Short mmCIF file of N, CA and C in Angstrom, two decimals:
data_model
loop_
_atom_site.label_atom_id
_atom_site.label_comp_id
_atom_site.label_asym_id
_atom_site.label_seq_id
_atom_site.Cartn_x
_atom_site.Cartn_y
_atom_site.Cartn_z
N UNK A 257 -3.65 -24.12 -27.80
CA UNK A 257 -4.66 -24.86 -28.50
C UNK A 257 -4.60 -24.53 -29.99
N UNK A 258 -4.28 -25.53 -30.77
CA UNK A 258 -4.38 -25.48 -31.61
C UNK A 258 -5.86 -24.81 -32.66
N UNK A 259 -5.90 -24.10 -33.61
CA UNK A 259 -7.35 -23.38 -34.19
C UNK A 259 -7.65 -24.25 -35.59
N UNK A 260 -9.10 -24.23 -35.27
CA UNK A 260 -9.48 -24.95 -36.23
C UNK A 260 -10.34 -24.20 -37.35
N UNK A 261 -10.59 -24.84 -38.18
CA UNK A 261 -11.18 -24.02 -39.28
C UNK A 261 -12.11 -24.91 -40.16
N UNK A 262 -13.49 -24.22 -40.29
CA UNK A 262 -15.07 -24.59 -40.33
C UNK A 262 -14.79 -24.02 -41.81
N UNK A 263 -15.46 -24.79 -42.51
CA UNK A 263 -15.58 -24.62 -43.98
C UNK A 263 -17.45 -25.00 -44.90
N UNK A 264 -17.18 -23.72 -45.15
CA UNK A 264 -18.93 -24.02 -45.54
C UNK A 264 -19.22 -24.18 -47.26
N UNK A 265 -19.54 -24.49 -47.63
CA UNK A 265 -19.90 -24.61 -49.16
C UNK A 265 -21.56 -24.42 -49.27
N UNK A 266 -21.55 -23.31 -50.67
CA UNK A 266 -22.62 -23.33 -51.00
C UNK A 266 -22.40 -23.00 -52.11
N UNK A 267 -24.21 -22.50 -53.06
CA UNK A 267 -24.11 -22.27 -54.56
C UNK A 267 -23.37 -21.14 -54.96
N UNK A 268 -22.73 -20.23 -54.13
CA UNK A 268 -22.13 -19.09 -54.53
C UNK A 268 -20.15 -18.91 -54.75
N UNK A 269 -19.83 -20.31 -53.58
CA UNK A 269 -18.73 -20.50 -53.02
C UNK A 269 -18.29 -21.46 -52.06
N UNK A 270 -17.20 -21.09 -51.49
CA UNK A 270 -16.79 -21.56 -50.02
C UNK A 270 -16.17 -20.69 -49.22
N UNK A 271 -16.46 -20.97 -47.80
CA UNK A 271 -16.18 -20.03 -46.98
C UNK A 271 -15.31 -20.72 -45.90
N UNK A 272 -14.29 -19.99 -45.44
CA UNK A 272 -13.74 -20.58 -44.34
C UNK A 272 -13.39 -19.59 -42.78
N UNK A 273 -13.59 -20.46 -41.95
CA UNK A 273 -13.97 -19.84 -40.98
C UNK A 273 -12.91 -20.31 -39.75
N UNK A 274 -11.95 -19.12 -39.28
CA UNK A 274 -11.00 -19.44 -37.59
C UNK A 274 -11.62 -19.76 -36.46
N UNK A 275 -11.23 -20.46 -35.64
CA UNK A 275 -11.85 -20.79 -34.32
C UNK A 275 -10.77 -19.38 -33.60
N UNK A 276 -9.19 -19.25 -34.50
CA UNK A 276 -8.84 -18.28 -33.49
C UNK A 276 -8.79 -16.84 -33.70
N UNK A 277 -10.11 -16.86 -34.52
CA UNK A 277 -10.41 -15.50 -34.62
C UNK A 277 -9.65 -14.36 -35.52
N UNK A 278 -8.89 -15.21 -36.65
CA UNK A 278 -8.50 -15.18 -37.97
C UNK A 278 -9.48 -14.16 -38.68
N UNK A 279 -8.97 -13.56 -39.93
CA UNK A 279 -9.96 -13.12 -40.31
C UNK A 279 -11.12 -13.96 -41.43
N UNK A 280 -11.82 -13.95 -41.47
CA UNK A 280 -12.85 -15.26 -42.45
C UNK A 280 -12.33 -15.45 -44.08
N UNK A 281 -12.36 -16.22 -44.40
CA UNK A 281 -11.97 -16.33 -45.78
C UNK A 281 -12.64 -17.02 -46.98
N UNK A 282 -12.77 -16.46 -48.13
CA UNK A 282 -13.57 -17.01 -49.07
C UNK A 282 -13.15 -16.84 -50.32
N UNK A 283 -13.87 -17.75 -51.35
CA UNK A 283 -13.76 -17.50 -52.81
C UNK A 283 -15.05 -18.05 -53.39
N UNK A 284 -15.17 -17.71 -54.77
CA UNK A 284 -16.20 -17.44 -55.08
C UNK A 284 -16.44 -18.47 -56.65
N UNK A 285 -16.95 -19.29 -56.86
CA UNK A 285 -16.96 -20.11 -57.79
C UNK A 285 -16.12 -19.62 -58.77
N UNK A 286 -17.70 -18.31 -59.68
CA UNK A 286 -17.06 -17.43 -60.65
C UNK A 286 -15.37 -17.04 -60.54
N UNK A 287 -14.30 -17.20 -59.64
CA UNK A 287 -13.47 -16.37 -59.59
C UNK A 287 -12.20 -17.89 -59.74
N UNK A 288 -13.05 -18.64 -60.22
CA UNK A 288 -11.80 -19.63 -60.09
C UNK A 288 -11.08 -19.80 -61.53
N UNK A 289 -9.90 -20.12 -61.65
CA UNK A 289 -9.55 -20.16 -62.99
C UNK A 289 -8.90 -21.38 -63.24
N UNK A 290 -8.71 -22.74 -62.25
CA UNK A 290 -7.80 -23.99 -62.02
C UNK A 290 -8.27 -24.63 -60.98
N UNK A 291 -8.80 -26.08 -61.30
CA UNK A 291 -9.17 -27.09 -60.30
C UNK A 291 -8.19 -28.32 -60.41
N UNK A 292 -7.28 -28.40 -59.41
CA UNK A 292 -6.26 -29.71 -59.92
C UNK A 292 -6.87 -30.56 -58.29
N UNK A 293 -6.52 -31.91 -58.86
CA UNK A 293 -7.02 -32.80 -57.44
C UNK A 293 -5.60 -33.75 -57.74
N UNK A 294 -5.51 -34.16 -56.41
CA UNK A 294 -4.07 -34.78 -56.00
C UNK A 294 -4.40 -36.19 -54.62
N UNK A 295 -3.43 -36.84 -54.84
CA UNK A 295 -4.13 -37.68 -53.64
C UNK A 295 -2.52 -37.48 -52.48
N UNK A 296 -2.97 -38.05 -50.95
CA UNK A 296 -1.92 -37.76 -50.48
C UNK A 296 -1.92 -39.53 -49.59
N UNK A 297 -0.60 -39.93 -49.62
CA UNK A 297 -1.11 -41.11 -49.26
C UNK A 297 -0.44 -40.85 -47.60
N UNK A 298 -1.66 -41.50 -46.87
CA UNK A 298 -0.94 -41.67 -45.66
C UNK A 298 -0.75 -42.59 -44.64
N UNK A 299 -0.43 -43.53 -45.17
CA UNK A 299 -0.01 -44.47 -44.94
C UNK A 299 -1.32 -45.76 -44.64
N UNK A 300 -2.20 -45.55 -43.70
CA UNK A 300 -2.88 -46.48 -43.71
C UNK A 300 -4.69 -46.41 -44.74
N UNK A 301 -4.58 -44.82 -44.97
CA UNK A 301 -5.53 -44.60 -46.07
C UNK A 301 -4.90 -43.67 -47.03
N UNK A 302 -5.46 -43.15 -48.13
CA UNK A 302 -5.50 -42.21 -48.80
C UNK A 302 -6.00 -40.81 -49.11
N UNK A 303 -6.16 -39.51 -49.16
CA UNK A 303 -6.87 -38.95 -48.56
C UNK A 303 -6.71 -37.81 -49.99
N UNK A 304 -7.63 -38.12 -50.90
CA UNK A 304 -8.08 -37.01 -52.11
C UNK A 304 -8.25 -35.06 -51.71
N UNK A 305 -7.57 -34.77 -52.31
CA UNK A 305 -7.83 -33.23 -52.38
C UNK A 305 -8.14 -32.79 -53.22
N UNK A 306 -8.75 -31.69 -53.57
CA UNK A 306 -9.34 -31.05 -54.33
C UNK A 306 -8.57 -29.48 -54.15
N UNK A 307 -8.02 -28.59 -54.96
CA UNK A 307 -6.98 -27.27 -54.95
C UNK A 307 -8.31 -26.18 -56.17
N UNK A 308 -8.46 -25.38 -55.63
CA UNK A 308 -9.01 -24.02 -56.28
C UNK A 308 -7.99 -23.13 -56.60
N UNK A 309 -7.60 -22.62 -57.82
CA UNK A 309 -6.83 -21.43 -58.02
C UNK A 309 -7.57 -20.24 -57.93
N UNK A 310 -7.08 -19.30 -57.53
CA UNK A 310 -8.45 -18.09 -57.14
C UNK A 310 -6.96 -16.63 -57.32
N UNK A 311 -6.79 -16.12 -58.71
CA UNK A 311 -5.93 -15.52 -58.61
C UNK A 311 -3.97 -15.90 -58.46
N UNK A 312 -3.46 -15.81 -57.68
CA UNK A 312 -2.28 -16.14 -56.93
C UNK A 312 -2.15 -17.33 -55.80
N UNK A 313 -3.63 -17.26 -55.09
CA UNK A 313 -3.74 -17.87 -54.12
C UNK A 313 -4.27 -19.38 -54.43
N UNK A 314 -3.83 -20.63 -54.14
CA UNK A 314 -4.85 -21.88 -53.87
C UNK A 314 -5.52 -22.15 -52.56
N UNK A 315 -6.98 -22.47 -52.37
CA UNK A 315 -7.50 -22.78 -51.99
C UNK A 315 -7.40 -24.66 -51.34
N UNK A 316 -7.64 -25.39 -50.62
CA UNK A 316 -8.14 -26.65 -50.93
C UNK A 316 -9.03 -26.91 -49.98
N UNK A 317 -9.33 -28.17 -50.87
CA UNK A 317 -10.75 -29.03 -50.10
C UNK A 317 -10.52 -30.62 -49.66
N UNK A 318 -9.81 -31.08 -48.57
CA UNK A 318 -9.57 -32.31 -48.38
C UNK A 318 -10.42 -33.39 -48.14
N UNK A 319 -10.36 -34.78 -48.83
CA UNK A 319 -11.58 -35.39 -48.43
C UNK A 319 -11.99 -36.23 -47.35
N UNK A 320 -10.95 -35.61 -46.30
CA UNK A 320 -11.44 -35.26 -44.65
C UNK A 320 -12.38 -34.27 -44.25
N UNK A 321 -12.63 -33.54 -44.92
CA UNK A 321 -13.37 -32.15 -44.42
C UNK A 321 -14.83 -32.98 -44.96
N UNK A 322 -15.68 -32.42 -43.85
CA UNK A 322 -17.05 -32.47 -44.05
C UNK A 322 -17.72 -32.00 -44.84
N UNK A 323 -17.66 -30.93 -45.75
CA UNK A 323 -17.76 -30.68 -47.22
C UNK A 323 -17.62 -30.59 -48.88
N UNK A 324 -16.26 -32.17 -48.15
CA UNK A 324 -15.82 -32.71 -49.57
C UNK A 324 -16.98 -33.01 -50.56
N UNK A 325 -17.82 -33.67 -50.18
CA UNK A 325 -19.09 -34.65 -51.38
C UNK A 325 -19.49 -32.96 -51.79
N UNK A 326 -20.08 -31.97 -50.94
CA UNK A 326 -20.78 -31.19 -51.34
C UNK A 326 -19.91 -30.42 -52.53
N UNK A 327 -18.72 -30.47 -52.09
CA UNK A 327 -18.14 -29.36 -53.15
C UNK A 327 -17.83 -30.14 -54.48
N UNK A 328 -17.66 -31.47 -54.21
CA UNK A 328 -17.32 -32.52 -55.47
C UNK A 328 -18.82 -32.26 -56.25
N UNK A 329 -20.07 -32.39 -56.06
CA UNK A 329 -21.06 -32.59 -56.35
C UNK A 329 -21.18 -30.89 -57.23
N UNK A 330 -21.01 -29.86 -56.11
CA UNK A 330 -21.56 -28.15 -56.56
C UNK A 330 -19.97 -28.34 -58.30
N UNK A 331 -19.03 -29.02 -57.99
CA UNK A 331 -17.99 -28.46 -58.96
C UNK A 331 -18.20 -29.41 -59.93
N UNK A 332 -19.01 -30.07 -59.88
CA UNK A 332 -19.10 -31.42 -61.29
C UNK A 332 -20.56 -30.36 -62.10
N UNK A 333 -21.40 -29.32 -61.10
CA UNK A 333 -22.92 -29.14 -61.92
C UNK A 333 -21.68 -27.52 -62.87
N UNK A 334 -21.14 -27.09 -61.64
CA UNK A 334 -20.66 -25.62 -61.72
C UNK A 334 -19.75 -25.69 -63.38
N UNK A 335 -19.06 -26.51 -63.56
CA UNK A 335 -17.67 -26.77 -64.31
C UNK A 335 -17.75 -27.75 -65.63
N UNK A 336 -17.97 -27.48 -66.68
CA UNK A 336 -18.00 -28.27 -67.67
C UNK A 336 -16.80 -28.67 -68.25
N UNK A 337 -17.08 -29.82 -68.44
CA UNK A 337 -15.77 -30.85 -69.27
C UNK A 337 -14.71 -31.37 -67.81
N UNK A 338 -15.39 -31.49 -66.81
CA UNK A 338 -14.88 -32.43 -65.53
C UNK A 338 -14.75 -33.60 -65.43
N UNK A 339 -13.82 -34.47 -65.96
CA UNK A 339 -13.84 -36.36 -66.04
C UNK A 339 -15.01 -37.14 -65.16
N UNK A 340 -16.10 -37.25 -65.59
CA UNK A 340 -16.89 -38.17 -64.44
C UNK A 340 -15.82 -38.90 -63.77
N UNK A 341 -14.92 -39.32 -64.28
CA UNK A 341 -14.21 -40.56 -63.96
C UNK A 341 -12.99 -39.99 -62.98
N UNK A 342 -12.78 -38.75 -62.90
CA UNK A 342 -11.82 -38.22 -61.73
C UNK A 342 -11.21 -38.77 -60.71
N UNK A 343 -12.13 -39.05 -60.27
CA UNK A 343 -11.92 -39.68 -58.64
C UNK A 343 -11.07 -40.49 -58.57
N UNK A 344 -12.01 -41.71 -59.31
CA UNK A 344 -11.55 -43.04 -59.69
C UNK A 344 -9.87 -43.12 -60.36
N UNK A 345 -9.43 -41.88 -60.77
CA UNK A 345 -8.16 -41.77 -61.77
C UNK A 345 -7.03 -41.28 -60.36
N UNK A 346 -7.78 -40.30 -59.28
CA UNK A 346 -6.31 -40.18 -58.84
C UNK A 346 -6.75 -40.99 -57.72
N UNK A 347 -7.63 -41.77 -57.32
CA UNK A 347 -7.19 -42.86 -56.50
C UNK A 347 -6.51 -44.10 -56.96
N UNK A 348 -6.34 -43.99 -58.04
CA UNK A 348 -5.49 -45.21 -58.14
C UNK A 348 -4.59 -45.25 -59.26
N UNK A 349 -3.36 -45.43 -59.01
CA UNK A 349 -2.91 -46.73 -58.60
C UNK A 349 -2.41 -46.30 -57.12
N UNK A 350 -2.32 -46.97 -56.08
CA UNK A 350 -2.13 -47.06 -54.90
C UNK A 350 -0.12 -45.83 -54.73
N UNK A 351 -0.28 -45.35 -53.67
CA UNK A 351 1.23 -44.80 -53.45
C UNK A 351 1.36 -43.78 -54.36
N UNK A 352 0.89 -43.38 -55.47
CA UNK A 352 1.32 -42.40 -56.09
C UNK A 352 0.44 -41.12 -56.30
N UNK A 353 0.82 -40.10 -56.31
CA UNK A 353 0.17 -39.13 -56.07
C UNK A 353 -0.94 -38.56 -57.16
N UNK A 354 -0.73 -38.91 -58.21
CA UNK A 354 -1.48 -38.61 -58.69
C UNK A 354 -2.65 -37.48 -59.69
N UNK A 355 -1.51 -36.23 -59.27
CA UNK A 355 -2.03 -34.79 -59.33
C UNK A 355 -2.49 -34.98 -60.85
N UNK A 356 -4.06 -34.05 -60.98
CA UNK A 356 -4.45 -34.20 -62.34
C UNK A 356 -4.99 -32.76 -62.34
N UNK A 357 -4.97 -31.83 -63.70
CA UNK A 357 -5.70 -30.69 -63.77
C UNK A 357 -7.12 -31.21 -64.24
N UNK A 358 -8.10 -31.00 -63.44
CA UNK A 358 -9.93 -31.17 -64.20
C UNK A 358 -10.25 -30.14 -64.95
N UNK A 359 -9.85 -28.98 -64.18
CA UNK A 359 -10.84 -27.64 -64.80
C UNK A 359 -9.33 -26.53 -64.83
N UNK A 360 -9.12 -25.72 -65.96
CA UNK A 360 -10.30 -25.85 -67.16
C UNK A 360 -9.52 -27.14 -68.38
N UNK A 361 -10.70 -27.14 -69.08
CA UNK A 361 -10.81 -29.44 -69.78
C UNK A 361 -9.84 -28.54 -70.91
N UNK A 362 -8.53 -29.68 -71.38
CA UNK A 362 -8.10 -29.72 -72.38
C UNK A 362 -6.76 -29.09 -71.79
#
């Protein structure tokens, strides 16, 4: 059986969590230093990600996961100089990927 993994967002962070008993994993707003979002196309939709740099390691947030809006919403109050217009930029033009750095602006 494949293990799945529960992802929680709140004002401090995100947390991620094994069904196979993995050890838990997290990062912490403060500790981020790079937010790039990318789209992945797959064939009959598109499916936006969101990547945390946290040190060495990236993080992501796909906008399949049930905590995409929340973390889009906590990283637009958290992060200044974030394109309102983001979204809208790597969804389109259709087929191409799109990768953009948001944070940090400039």
């Amino acid at each position: 059986m494949k293990a799945t993994c529960t992802k929680i967002v709140n004002s401090n962070g995100v947390i991620y969590t094994w069904s196979d008993g993995r050890p838990q994993q997290a990062f912490k707003w403060s500790e981020v230093s790079e937010i790039r979002t990318y789209k992945v196309d797959c064939f009959a939709y598109d499916d936006i990600c969101l990547r945390f740099r946290i040190g060495d390691n990236w993080y992501e947030v796909s906008e399949q996961d049930d905590i995409f809006r929340s973390v889009v919403e906590t990283v637009e109050q958290i992060f200044p100089g974030i394109p309102t217009n983001w979204y809208s930029e790597v969804m389109l033009p259709a087929f191409d990927t799109n990768d953009r750095l948001l944070w940090p602006a400039g």
